[in-house]
Amino acid sequence: MEVPKNQASKQLSDGDEQSNSARVACSRDHLEFLDVVMDVRTQRVSRSGRPIKMRPVEFRLLQYFLEHPQQVFSRAELLSSIWGQHLHVVSRTVDVHVGRLRKALNKNGQPNCIRTVHSRGYSLDAQD
């Protein structure tokens, strides 16, 4: 199901509207942002049509980002959403897994689609 353009188009942090609004598609079993596609049911991810292997934590992290594109999440928010409240995990763990996710997504030289927002957290975004 394609998200209406007015919902898919977001504002960049500097206030300028994106010239090419990011393609966002979302359904229960299929998530898509730009050239990143996830099939939740089969646990498969691809970027630019190429399959990507990733660990379960990185898969859940990417799924969360795909469900909330262009939103900034702090380490604490990601810890709570991905690892839950009942597991003791340090906040730097998020950095390690975001790094692994970036490495998997950018393996074939694609531009980085996970943005670090200084003093705030991380966001799945179209890079300039």
PDB file of C-alpha atoms in Angstrom:
ATOM      1  CA  MET A   1       0.000   0.000   0.000  1.00  0.00           C
ATOM      2  CA  GLU A   2       1.554   3.323  -1.054  1.00  0.00           C
ATOM      3  CA  VAL A   3       1.518   6.110   1.514  1.00  0.00           C
ATOM      4  CA  PRO A   4      -0.043   9.344   0.187  1.00  0.00           C
ATOM      5  CA  LYS A   5       2.559  11.863  -0.938  1.00  0.00           C
ATOM      6  CA  ASN A   6       1.551  14.431   1.666  1.00  0.00           C
ATOM      7  CA  GLN A   7       2.232  11.880   4.418  1.00  0.00           C
ATOM      8  CA  ALA A   8       5.462  10.568   2.885  1.00  0.00           C
ATOM      9  CA  SER A   9       7.033  13.963   2.339  1.00  0.00           C
ATOM     10  CA  LYS A  10       8.773  15.174   5.485  1.00  0.00           C
ATOM     11  CA  GLN A  11      10.784  18.244   6.357  1.00  0.00           C
ATOM     12  CA  LEU A  12      14.548  18.053   6.703  1.00  0.00           C
ATOM     13  CA  SER A  13      16.117  19.325   9.912  1.00  0.00           C
ATOM     14  CA  ASP A  14      17.168  22.578   8.226  1.00  0.00           C
ATOM     15  CA  GLY A  15      13.542  23.275   7.330  1.00  0.00           C
ATOM     16  CA  ASP A  16      13.895  22.846   3.563  1.00  0.00           C
ATOM     17  CA  GLU A  17      11.441  20.408   2.025  1.00  0.00           C
ATOM     18  CA  GLN A  18      13.073  17.512   0.197  1.00  0.00           C
ATOM     19  CA  SER A  19      13.269  18.103  -3.543  1.00  0.00           C
ATOM     20  CA  ASN A  20      12.484  14.465  -4.273  1.00  0.00           C
ATOM     21  CA  SER A  21      10.163  13.145  -1.602  1.00  0.00           C
ATOM     22  CA  ALA A  22      11.350   9.777  -0.338  1.00  0.00           C
ATOM     23  CA  ARG A  23       9.408   6.808  -1.565  1.00  0.00           C
ATOM     24  CA  VAL A  24       7.727   5.234   1.431  1.00  0.00           C
ATOM     25  CA  ALA A  25       5.614   2.096   1.281  1.00  0.00           C
ATOM     26  CA  CYS A  26       4.283   0.277   4.267  1.00  0.00           C
ATOM     27  CA  SER A  27       2.062  -2.699   4.905  1.00  0.00           C
ATOM     28  CA  ARG A  28       1.972  -5.310   7.636  1.00  0.00           C
ATOM     29  CA  ASP A  29       4.482  -7.596   5.907  1.00  0.00           C
ATOM     30  CA  HIS A  30       6.257  -5.252   3.476  1.00  0.00           C
ATOM     31  CA  LEU A  31       8.241  -2.135   4.383  1.00  0.00           C
ATOM     32  CA  GLU A  32      10.061   0.093   1.930  1.00  0.00           C
ATOM     33  CA  PHE A  33      12.012   3.346   2.082  1.00  0.00           C
ATOM     34  CA  LEU A  34      13.979   4.644  -0.883  1.00  0.00           C
ATOM     35  CA  ASP A  35      15.759   1.536  -2.242  1.00  0.00           C
ATOM     36  CA  VAL A  36      15.575  -0.481   1.008  1.00  0.00           C
ATOM     37  CA  VAL A  37      12.923  -3.210   0.972  1.00  0.00           C
ATOM     38  CA  MET A  38      12.000  -5.521   3.850  1.00  0.00           C
ATOM     39  CA  ASP A  39       9.702  -8.533   3.774  1.00  0.00           C
ATOM     40  CA  VAL A  40       8.833  -9.056   7.428  1.00  0.00           C
ATOM     41  CA  ARG A  41       7.185 -12.423   6.883  1.00  0.00           C
ATOM     42  CA  THR A  42      10.167 -14.015   5.107  1.00  0.00           C
ATOM     43  CA  GLN A  43      12.753 -12.002   7.096  1.00  0.00           C
ATOM     44  CA  ARG A  44      14.418 -10.791   3.877  1.00  0.00           C
ATOM     45  CA  VAL A  45      15.971  -7.409   3.191  1.00  0.00           C
ATOM     46  CA  SER A  46      17.286  -5.962  -0.051  1.00  0.00           C
ATOM     47  CA  ARG A  47      18.766  -2.688  -1.183  1.00  0.00           C
ATOM     48  CA  SER A  48      18.762  -1.674  -4.824  1.00  0.00           C
ATOM     49  CA  GLY A  49      17.517  -5.186  -5.568  1.00  0.00           C
ATOM     50  CA  ARG A  50      20.491  -6.894  -3.893  1.00  0.00           C
ATOM     51  CA  PRO A  51      19.791  -9.194  -0.936  1.00  0.00           C
ATOM     52  CA  ILE A  52      21.316  -8.206   2.398  1.00  0.00           C
ATOM     53  CA  LYS A  53      22.125 -10.609   5.201  1.00  0.00           C
ATOM     54  CA  MET A  54      21.787  -9.277   8.711  1.00  0.00           C
ATOM     55  CA  ARG A  55      21.581 -10.458  12.270  1.00  0.00           C
ATOM     56  CA  PRO A  56      18.252 -10.557  14.135  1.00  0.00           C
ATOM     57  CA  VAL A  57      18.939  -7.411  16.183  1.00  0.00           C
ATOM     58  CA  GLU A  58      19.899  -5.401  13.101  1.00  0.00           C
ATOM     59  CA  PHE A  59      16.780  -6.736  11.351  1.00  0.00           C
ATOM     60  CA  ARG A  60      14.564  -5.508  14.220  1.00  0.00           C
ATOM     61  CA  LEU A  61      16.386  -2.173  14.287  1.00  0.00           C
ATOM     62  CA  LEU A  62      15.909  -1.685  10.550  1.00  0.00           C
ATOM     63  CA  GLN A  63      12.268  -2.740  10.842  1.00  0.00           C
ATOM     64  CA  TYR A  64      11.735  -0.080  13.513  1.00  0.00           C
ATOM     65  CA  PHE A  65      13.402   2.587  11.358  1.00  0.00           C
ATOM     66  CA  LEU A  66      11.351   1.528   8.314  1.00  0.00           C
ATOM     67  CA  GLU A  67       8.141   1.729  10.344  1.00  0.00           C
ATOM     68  CA  HIS A  68       9.103   5.283  11.424  1.00  0.00           C
ATOM     69  CA  PRO A  69      11.110   6.822   8.554  1.00  0.00           C
ATOM     70  CA  GLN A  70      12.637  10.264   8.946  1.00  0.00           C
ATOM     71  CA  GLN A  71      11.968  10.337  12.691  1.00  0.00           C
ATOM     72  CA  VAL A  72      14.863  10.821  15.106  1.00  0.00           C
ATOM     73  CA  PHE A  73      15.193   8.302  17.940  1.00  0.00           C
ATOM     74  CA  SER A  74      17.472   8.595  20.949  1.00  0.00           C
ATOM     75  CA  ARG A  75      19.540   5.662  22.170  1.00  0.00           C
ATOM     76  CA  ALA A  76      17.123   5.281  25.096  1.00  0.00           C
ATOM     77  CA  GLU A  77      14.107   5.117  22.760  1.00  0.00           C
ATOM     78  CA  LEU A  78      15.804   2.518  20.572  1.00  0.00           C
ATOM     79  CA  LEU A  79      16.884   0.475  23.592  1.00  0.00           C
ATOM     80  CA  SER A  80      13.331   0.427  24.907  1.00  0.00           C
ATOM     81  CA  SER A  81      11.773  -0.373  21.527  1.00  0.00           C
ATOM     82  CA  ILE A  82      14.264  -2.987  20.304  1.00  0.00           C
ATOM     83  CA  TRP A  83      15.594  -4.601  23.474  1.00  0.00           C
ATOM     84  CA  GLY A  84      12.690  -3.899  25.836  1.00  0.00           C
ATOM     85  CA  GLN A  85      12.598  -2.676  29.409  1.00  0.00           C
ATOM     86  CA  HIS A  86      13.502  -5.953  31.079  1.00  0.00           C
ATOM     87  CA  LEU A  87      16.923  -6.489  29.537  1.00  0.00           C
ATOM     88  CA  HIS A  88      19.985  -4.711  30.897  1.00  0.00           C
ATOM     89  CA  VAL A  89      21.802  -3.302  27.872  1.00  0.00           C
ATOM     90  CA  VAL A  90      24.085  -0.255  27.877  1.00  0.00           C
ATOM     91  CA  SER A  91      23.282   2.633  25.559  1.00  0.00           C
ATOM     92  CA  ARG A  92      26.514   2.218  23.561  1.00  0.00           C
ATOM     93  CA  THR A  93      25.126  -1.143  22.409  1.00  0.00           C
ATOM     94  CA  VAL A  94      22.829   0.853  20.134  1.00  0.00           C
ATOM     95  CA  ASP A  95      25.868   2.468  18.478  1.00  0.00           C
ATOM     96  CA  VAL A  96      27.407  -0.941  17.790  1.00  0.00           C
ATOM     97  CA  HIS A  97      24.244  -2.298  16.179  1.00  0.00           C
ATOM     98  CA  VAL A  98      23.602   0.877  14.173  1.00  0.00           C
ATOM     99  CA  GLY A  99      27.181   0.559  12.904  1.00  0.00           C
ATOM    100  CA  ARG A 100      26.572  -3.051  11.870  1.00  0.00           C
ATOM    101  CA  LEU A 101      23.302  -2.073  10.203  1.00  0.00           C
ATOM    102  CA  ARG A 102      25.027   0.733   8.280  1.00  0.00           C
ATOM    103  CA  LYS A 103      27.772  -1.647   7.170  1.00  0.00           C
ATOM    104  CA  ALA A 104      25.215  -4.174   5.905  1.00  0.00           C
ATOM    105  CA  LEU A 105      23.130  -1.544   4.093  1.00  0.00           C
ATOM    106  CA  ASN A 106      26.111   0.242   2.530  1.00  0.00           C
ATOM    107  CA  LYS A 107      28.090  -2.853   1.561  1.00  0.00           C
ATOM    108  CA  ASN A 108      27.771  -2.212  -2.176  1.00  0.00           C
ATOM    109  CA  GLY A 109      28.718   1.468  -1.989  1.00  0.00           C
ATOM    110  CA  GLN A 110      25.233   2.922  -1.616  1.00  0.00           C
ATOM    111  CA  PRO A 111      24.898   6.213   0.238  1.00  0.00           C
ATOM    112  CA  ASN A 112      24.313   6.021   3.964  1.00  0.00           C
ATOM    113  CA  CYS A 113      20.593   6.133   4.767  1.00  0.00           C
ATOM    114  CA  ILE A 114      20.966   6.148   8.555  1.00  0.00           C
ATOM    115  CA  ARG A 115      21.720   9.636   9.770  1.00  0.00           C
ATOM    116  CA  THR A 116      23.341  10.473  13.093  1.00  0.00           C
ATOM    117  CA  VAL A 117      21.696  13.519  14.637  1.00  0.00           C
ATOM    118  CA  HIS A 118      24.241  15.103  16.976  1.00  0.00           C
ATOM    119  CA  SER A 119      23.197  14.910  20.647  1.00  0.00           C
ATOM    120  CA  ARG A 120      19.820  13.409  19.663  1.00  0.00           C
ATOM    121  CA  GLY A 121      20.132   9.962  18.093  1.00  0.00           C
ATOM    122  CA  TYR A 122      19.557   8.254  14.755  1.00  0.00           C
ATOM    123  CA  SER A 123      17.140   8.515  11.853  1.00  0.00           C
ATOM    124  CA  LEU A 124      16.406   6.636   8.637  1.00  0.00           C
ATOM    125  CA  ASP A 125      16.727   9.444   6.116  1.00  0.00           C
ATOM    126  CA  ALA A 126      17.549  10.335   2.549  1.00  0.00           C
ATOM    127  CA  GLN A 127      21.042  11.819   2.586  1.00  0.00           C
ATOM    128  CA  ASP A 128      21.843  15.033   0.738  1.00  0.00           C
TER     129      ASP A 128
END
